[in-house]
Every structure is written in C-alpha cells, then in structure tokens.
Amino acid sequence: MTSKIAVLPGDGIGPEVTAEAVKVLERLKRDFGLKIELETAPVGGAAYDLHKQPLPEGTLRLAKQADAVLLGAVGGLQYDDLPRELRPERALLGLRSELKLFANLRPAILFPQLASASTLKPEIVAGLDLLIVRELTGDIYFGEPRGVRTLENGEREGFNTMRYAEHEVERVSRVAFDAARKRQRRVCSVEKANVLETSGLWREVVLRVAKDYPDVALNHMYVDNAAMQLVRAPKQFDVIVTGNIFGDILSDEAAMLTGSIGMLPSASLDRANKGMYEPIHGSAPDIAGKGIANPLATILSTAMMLRYTLNEPTLADQVDGAVSKVLDQGIRTGDIYTEGTKRVGTQQMGDAVVAAL
Ligand code: NAD
C-alpha cells in the first residue's frame, strides 16, 4: 500500500529544511522500495499570504487524508501584528486538534560527535538518548473554567483549571509504554502527586496501564525532581511520560541538554499512529533565505515518521545512521560547527545525508 504524505513547508527556513528532508524521502522511494506519495500545501504565513488564512481548507483536507504530515516551521515578524486567529502559529494548534494528535514525542539525543555543543559536561550528556512523551490536548492549557474575574474587593484574579480524564491519561501512557518497547523498556511518569489531585489520578491510571506491560519497568517522579535530574544525570531516563504543561517545560529543558536546536525532531501522534512530524525549532527568520539552516532536525523527523507511522524501522535506522555518518565525516552546518570540522550549507548537508544512505 502506498502511504500519502502531506508536506507543509511553512515559513522562514521551513521550506529550506523541508526540501532536504523530501530529498531523503525521494531517495528512499527510488532506491529502497519505500511506497510513498508526496503532496505539498501551504501553511502558516505562506498560507495567509495566498489565502488570508494560516490553515486553509485545502491544506487541512490534505493533512486529514494523508497518513503522515511533514511540517517545516511557521511564523515570521511580518505576521506578528495579525489578530491571534490569523497568526501562523494558529495553524499548528488547528492541525493538532483537527487531527486529534494527543501525544507529542520529543527525543533528546546527543550524537557523541556533538557532545561539546552542550552547556553540560560531555561526560554527563555524551550518548544521551531519551524520549519525552508529552500529552498535548488536555491539562491546564485547555481546562475550563478559565479566565480573569473581578473579586468582591475589586481586585482582579486570573484562574485556570488543571484537569485530566482517565481516558486521556490512559491513551498517552500506552503511547509511552509502546515506545519504551522499541527502546530500553523503561518509563518514568512525571507528575506532582504530592500536591495535585489531578496528578494523583494520573499516577493511578499509569499504574493500571503498566499491568499490561510487565516487560517495561515503571517509576514515578515529581516534576520538580525531574527538572533537577534532567540536568544532574539525564542518562538515567529512557522514556518520560507527562502531562501537557510539565511536558512543555521539561521537553525544552531536555532539548537544551543537547545544545543544538537544529538537531531535534518531534512527532505528534493520534490513536492510530497517524502523525505530524516536524523539527522542534521555529522558522528562524534571522537566518531564513541564507541557505545555512541545519536540515538535520527535519531529516531526523522523517526517520521518526518511518518508525512510528510507516512501520519501516529498518529504513528509520538507515536515516539515523546516515546522519551519524555525516557527522563522523566532520560535516557541519554553522549552528553545530566547531573548529576542525567542515562547514556546509543546508543543501550540501542534505546531499551529504542522501549520499550516506
Ligand atoms: P527559532 O527556533 O526559530 O530560532 C531560535 C534560534 O535558533 C535562532 O537564532 C535561529 O537562527 C536558530 N535556529 C533555529 N533553527 C535552526 C536551524 N535549523 N539551523 C540553524 N539555526 C537554527 O525560534 P524563535 O526565533 O523564537 O522563533 C522564530 C519564529 O518561529 C517565531 O515566529 C515563532 O513563533 C516561530 N516558531 C515556530 C515553531 C514551529 O513552527 N513549530 C516553533 C517555535 C517558534
């Protein structure tokens, strides 16, 4: 069966890095028997320029029909004054909710070749390979009631509601346990059960789900401790599963451990493992159009697509391996350049990965 992939390049460096990831997919299609069909559509500011909407109907339809979505990045200074609902970033929220993508997978991998890029000591982070599974559609970001109200004394008060239903915890836990089975079979569930009722229920549900995965080791950690452990001894983690707000913060912390935002992929999955795959970085307006952006985060996102949606673990390994080989060859874009290595542009980096395949 041929899988359909929606390619949404977006804004800024989005189109530049996406073009290189598409090269990799085309190569796999031509020479490795990967059965895919690619179709491109505008999203974010690029879509606003064409259709006065960041997520036009045609783009959403394509994304819904597709088996997987490859997204570059959205956003740009010229759109910052638009009303909130027309801003490029709305397209991401729209895609996540329309496609029911409730699980966000963010690996933090530090290729040993780049250990010196981290602000932490190389021995703490070299070989780091952890995966954060963040719940994406619930929690205090979406909980009602919310708002700002005026109290009797005339003072204003802001309020939000943290809430998780059992089924929401259960489905994201299953994603984490399933992912752990493809890795080192360890899950750490992060919450704040000593203070929050929502977290108490979260822990109960995770414990229940764990019974279906006797081959995966489970431990629990309070979020404040997890934040500390991530900088103290990050290699203790395999898979971390956590709620929306804790995951938002911890995944950025974990990303910084690697020191190179241009290297980190992500996936957002629905119940049937349909996914949207994108680099974690934004549209980088400061370097857009210069041909110097690092395309490896987007290329590694295609490896995640091969692993989680297209069920092609061998090809996924090959893409990961090709990236590692290129780093071994000392080929670097500006963001990961160190003395003694060879500095290249976006296209040359993409070509090097294709050649390494
Ligand atoms: P950013 O990730 O775009 O850039 C942060 C810094 O990292 C910049 O100095 C940039 O040059 C550098 N950088 C990012 N990706 C790189 C790459 N692949 N290679 C080399 N260097 C890279 O974050 P920002 O500057 O805060 O945001 C810029 C725009 O992107 C904003 O409009 C923001 O809303 C948007 N944004 C979009 C997404 C997304 O599409 N998922 C995510 C974050 C930010």
XYZ file of C-alpha atoms and ligand atoms in Angstrom:
401
model
C 0.000 0.000 0.000
C 1.243 3.470 -0.855
C 1.278 5.939 2.034
C 0.330 9.524 1.409
C 2.476 12.207 2.966
C 1.368 15.819 3.213
C 4.346 18.156 3.008
C 3.707 21.558 4.629
C 6.929 23.598 4.359
C 5.618 26.773 6.020
C 7.700 29.895 6.587
C 11.231 31.149 7.053
C 13.699 28.271 6.997
C 10.749 25.830 6.893
C 10.850 25.419 3.094
C 14.661 25.176 3.087
C 14.897 22.365 5.627
C 11.804 20.570 4.333
C 13.287 20.414 0.825
C 16.246 18.440 2.193
C 14.015 16.013 4.109
C 11.990 15.494 0.926
C 15.235 14.644 -0.905
C 15.829 11.899 1.658
C 12.289 10.531 1.261
C 12.563 10.630 -2.543
C 15.804 8.675 -2.338
C 14.182 6.034 -0.131
C 11.301 5.849 -2.588
C 13.571 5.499 -5.619
C 16.175 3.106 -4.277
C 14.856 1.441 -1.126
C 11.327 0.433 -2.139
C 9.531 2.887 0.148
C 5.986 3.266 -1.167
C 5.012 6.889 -0.649
C 3.328 9.684 -2.499
C 4.077 13.297 -1.533
C 1.792 16.294 -1.880
C 2.694 19.824 -0.832
C 0.415 22.565 0.547
C 0.913 25.973 2.141
C 0.617 26.521 5.888
C 1.227 29.376 8.336
C 2.251 32.764 6.986
C 2.763 31.350 3.497
C -0.867 30.230 3.512
C -2.008 33.565 4.892
C -0.262 35.348 2.010
C -2.095 33.174 -0.505
C -5.477 32.581 1.122
C -5.706 35.024 4.045
C -5.782 32.041 6.439
C -2.940 30.191 8.187
C -4.674 26.831 7.770
C -6.723 26.897 4.549
C -9.378 24.274 3.979
C -7.398 22.585 1.196
C -4.368 22.188 3.452
C -6.437 20.764 6.280
C -8.184 18.377 3.892
C -4.835 17.149 2.582
C -3.496 16.722 6.131
C -6.575 14.724 7.109
C -6.374 12.451 4.058
C -2.654 11.843 4.466
C -1.129 9.047 6.541
C 1.514 11.423 7.826
C 2.303 15.131 7.740
C 5.797 16.565 7.376
C 5.865 20.141 8.613
C 8.700 22.674 8.394
C 8.046 25.652 10.634
C 5.686 28.603 10.756
C 5.914 32.207 11.835
C 7.532 35.453 10.853
C 7.881 39.020 12.059
C 5.568 40.327 9.320
C 2.675 38.329 10.805
C 3.146 39.342 14.431
C 0.541 42.124 14.284
C -2.235 39.961 12.827
C -5.198 39.099 15.053
C -4.494 35.940 17.071
C -6.738 33.683 14.960
C -4.887 34.599 11.750
C -1.379 34.183 13.156
C 0.745 31.422 11.579
C 1.022 29.578 14.924
C -2.764 29.050 14.899
C -2.215 26.575 12.072
C -0.252 24.290 14.407
C -2.976 24.345 17.057
C -5.579 23.770 14.331
C -3.698 20.789 12.902
C -3.135 19.252 16.335
C -6.773 19.492 17.330
C -8.311 18.624 13.933
C -6.027 15.601 13.554
C -6.574 14.667 17.229
C -2.846 14.479 17.883
C -2.749 13.888 21.629
C 0.764 12.536 22.104
C 3.868 14.554 21.435
C 7.108 12.591 21.185
C 10.286 14.570 21.610
C 13.546 12.704 21.664
C 16.586 14.418 23.101
C 19.505 12.693 21.502
C 23.033 13.931 21.718
C 25.137 12.471 18.974
C 28.520 11.716 20.585
C 30.163 13.718 17.783
C 28.427 16.856 19.105
C 28.955 16.382 22.864
C 30.911 19.625 23.055
C 27.855 21.612 21.849
C 26.071 21.082 25.175
C 26.470 23.513 28.038
C 26.791 20.481 30.338
C 29.979 18.480 30.763
C 30.470 15.983 27.930
C 30.574 13.012 30.362
C 27.087 13.963 31.644
C 25.480 14.175 28.201
C 27.573 12.205 25.670
C 25.385 9.439 24.292
C 22.212 10.920 25.794
C 19.120 9.312 24.258
C 15.846 9.992 25.988
C 12.294 10.388 24.764
C 9.720 12.686 26.296
C 6.102 11.739 25.633
C 4.001 14.806 26.400
C 0.209 14.827 26.485
C -0.825 17.523 24.046
C -4.552 18.212 24.135
C -5.535 18.388 27.806
C -4.361 19.766 31.157
C -4.346 23.353 32.373
C -3.806 24.666 28.810
C -7.314 23.630 27.806
C -9.144 23.092 31.110
C -12.331 25.050 31.805
C -13.245 27.213 33.624
C -10.559 29.734 32.847
C -10.381 33.479 32.713
C -9.822 36.661 34.652
C -12.545 37.728 37.063
C -13.061 40.653 39.397
C -13.322 39.803 43.076
C -15.678 41.457 45.532
C -12.949 43.783 46.714
C -12.423 44.983 43.127
C -9.110 43.147 42.649
C -8.775 41.010 39.525
C -7.852 37.324 39.696
C -6.654 35.033 36.902
C -7.568 31.352 37.032
C -7.058 28.166 35.020
C -8.088 24.599 35.622
C -5.794 21.599 35.595
C -7.788 18.520 34.655
C -7.227 15.092 33.179
C -9.842 12.441 32.480
C -8.790 8.809 32.896
C -9.007 8.018 29.178
C -6.641 10.883 28.365
C -4.011 9.571 30.761
C -4.524 6.020 29.623
C -4.007 6.657 25.897
C -0.868 8.761 26.328
C 0.544 6.204 28.786
C 0.044 3.476 26.216
C 1.970 5.514 23.645
C 4.815 5.830 26.164
C 4.856 2.135 27.079
C 4.688 1.132 23.395
C 7.573 3.493 22.597
C 9.580 2.070 25.508
C 9.215 -1.380 23.982
C 11.087 -0.083 20.932
C 13.809 1.295 23.228
C 15.221 0.303 26.637
C 11.877 -0.675 28.186
C 11.843 1.909 30.962
C 9.145 4.525 31.615
C 9.314 7.348 34.139
C 5.955 9.003 34.810
C 6.339 12.626 35.911
C 3.678 14.486 37.906
C 3.126 16.288 41.191
C 1.035 13.747 43.066
C 2.142 15.054 46.458
C 0.210 18.292 45.850
C -2.236 17.898 42.949
C -5.323 15.669 42.814
C -5.056 15.603 39.003
C -1.597 14.095 39.422
C -2.860 11.540 41.960
C -5.341 10.252 39.417
C -2.672 10.392 36.701
C -0.458 8.088 38.796
C -3.309 5.654 39.473
C -4.087 5.322 35.769
C -0.430 4.905 34.773
C -0.077 2.115 37.350
C -3.145 0.405 35.892
C -1.841 0.656 32.316
C 1.556 -0.649 33.439
C -0.053 -4.010 34.279
C -0.416 -4.575 30.524
C 3.325 -4.017 30.081
C 5.030 -6.335 32.582
C 8.177 -6.223 30.422
C 8.549 -2.433 30.882
C 9.940 -1.011 34.143
C 7.969 1.925 35.586
C 8.951 4.551 38.118
C 7.344 7.827 39.226
C 8.975 11.178 39.789
C 7.732 14.569 40.964
C 8.177 17.230 38.320
C 10.500 19.402 40.413
C 12.808 16.460 40.968
C 12.605 15.521 37.270
C 13.687 19.041 36.291
C 16.680 18.628 38.589
C 17.542 15.086 37.488
C 17.480 16.152 33.832
C 20.484 18.402 34.380
C 22.126 16.239 37.077
C 22.073 12.829 35.410
C 19.955 12.868 32.242
C 21.182 9.492 31.039
C 19.131 7.762 33.781
C 16.000 8.299 31.649
C 14.680 6.235 28.768
C 11.046 7.340 28.219
C 9.440 10.116 30.273
C 5.649 10.416 30.122
C 3.993 13.534 31.463
C 1.136 15.990 31.122
C 0.885 18.994 28.846
C 2.322 21.782 30.982
C 5.056 19.732 32.695
C 5.993 18.275 29.312
C 6.142 21.696 27.712
C 8.760 22.801 30.200
C 10.724 19.571 30.564
C 10.976 18.982 26.817
C 12.566 22.392 26.301
C 14.950 21.696 29.150
C 15.835 18.325 27.620
C 16.311 19.954 24.208
C 18.855 22.356 25.637
C 20.859 19.457 27.073
C 21.850 18.668 23.534
C 22.836 22.260 22.793
C 21.684 22.128 19.191
C 18.126 23.087 18.371
C 18.821 22.304 14.712
C 19.206 18.595 15.522
C 15.952 17.762 17.303
C 12.937 16.125 15.635
C 9.449 15.589 17.008
C 6.311 13.624 16.324
C 2.695 14.162 17.323
C 0.532 11.069 17.112
C -3.143 10.173 17.137
C -4.742 6.977 18.367
C -3.938 5.124 15.134
C -0.318 6.305 14.998
C -1.018 8.758 12.243
C 1.428 11.545 12.867
C 2.646 15.020 12.231
C 6.419 15.222 12.107
C 8.403 18.422 12.494
C 11.661 19.838 13.784
C 11.287 21.449 17.212
C 12.841 24.706 16.029
C 10.871 27.607 14.591
C 11.133 29.477 11.309
C 14.395 31.211 12.330
C 13.748 34.499 10.492
C 17.276 35.633 11.389
C 18.832 33.091 9.019
C 15.973 32.445 6.570
C 16.873 32.639 2.894
C 20.600 32.356 3.536
C 20.871 28.645 2.862
C 22.645 27.985 6.155
C 19.902 26.381 8.286
C 20.553 22.923 9.659
C 18.154 20.454 7.949
C 19.055 17.508 10.219
C 16.167 18.031 12.676
C 13.730 17.759 9.774
C 15.572 14.803 8.264
C 15.503 13.068 11.657
C 11.764 13.831 11.766
C 11.363 11.720 8.623
C 13.184 8.910 10.467
C 10.553 9.176 13.213
C 7.849 9.075 10.539
C 9.349 5.876 9.170
C 9.451 4.382 12.670
C 6.092 5.411 14.132
C 3.666 5.817 11.215
C 5.081 3.992 8.199
C 6.299 0.957 10.156
C 9.686 0.909 8.467
C 12.101 0.540 11.402
C 14.972 -0.597 9.183
C 14.710 2.453 6.941
C 14.380 4.641 10.048
C 17.639 3.176 11.355
C 19.226 3.832 7.976
C 18.301 7.519 8.046
C 19.534 7.880 11.649
C 22.698 6.044 10.625
C 23.239 8.281 7.602
C 23.023 11.382 9.824
C 25.537 9.880 12.238
C 27.863 9.024 9.350
C 27.740 12.573 8.021
C 28.656 13.859 11.496
C 31.518 11.325 11.587
C 32.726 12.835 8.323
C 33.020 16.166 10.131
C 30.339 17.835 8.009
C 28.568 20.613 9.952
C 26.144 23.460 9.374
C 27.002 26.734 11.099
C 24.947 26.056 14.237
C 26.940 22.912 15.107
C 30.258 23.966 13.606
C 33.412 23.602 15.670
C 36.989 24.224 14.642
C 38.471 21.482 12.521
C 35.145 20.423 11.012
C 33.827 21.267 7.542
C 31.177 23.995 7.391
C 28.453 23.462 4.776
C 25.088 24.969 3.823
C 21.598 23.492 4.038
C 21.621 21.843 0.609
C 25.100 20.385 0.954
C 24.084 18.874 4.300
C 21.004 17.304 2.698
C 23.111 15.993 -0.182
C 25.629 14.509 2.257
C 22.861 12.596 4.082
C 21.437 11.316 0.789
C 24.931 10.205 -0.257
C 25.475 8.488 3.112
C 22.277 6.480 2.602
P 13.569 29.611 16.343
O 13.626 28.180 16.723
O 13.023 29.920 15.015
O 15.065 30.212 16.410
C 15.818 30.285 17.615
C 17.316 30.424 17.255
O 17.804 29.153 16.786
C 17.579 31.420 16.120
O 18.796 32.080 16.378
C 17.720 30.548 14.892
O 18.549 31.097 13.883
C 18.305 29.250 15.466
N 17.852 28.098 14.696
C 16.608 27.544 14.739
N 16.549 26.505 13.887
C 17.747 26.398 13.307
C 18.290 25.505 12.324
N 17.565 24.518 11.771
N 19.571 25.692 11.947
C 20.320 26.662 12.495
N 19.867 27.530 13.421
C 18.591 27.401 13.829
O 12.763 30.363 17.498
P 12.308 31.903 17.573
O 13.373 32.774 16.979
O 11.887 32.089 18.951
O 11.019 31.998 16.654
C 11.010 32.431 15.314
C 9.620 32.244 14.716
O 9.306 30.850 14.686
C 8.514 32.907 15.522
O 7.584 33.449 14.624
C 7.916 31.765 16.313
O 6.580 31.979 16.630
C 8.055 30.628 15.343
N 8.107 29.283 15.948
C 7.524 28.301 15.244
C 7.605 26.988 15.700
C 7.007 25.915 14.845
O 6.694 26.151 13.700
N 6.834 24.724 15.360
C 8.287 26.700 16.867
C 8.913 27.744 17.567
C 8.814 29.031 17.088
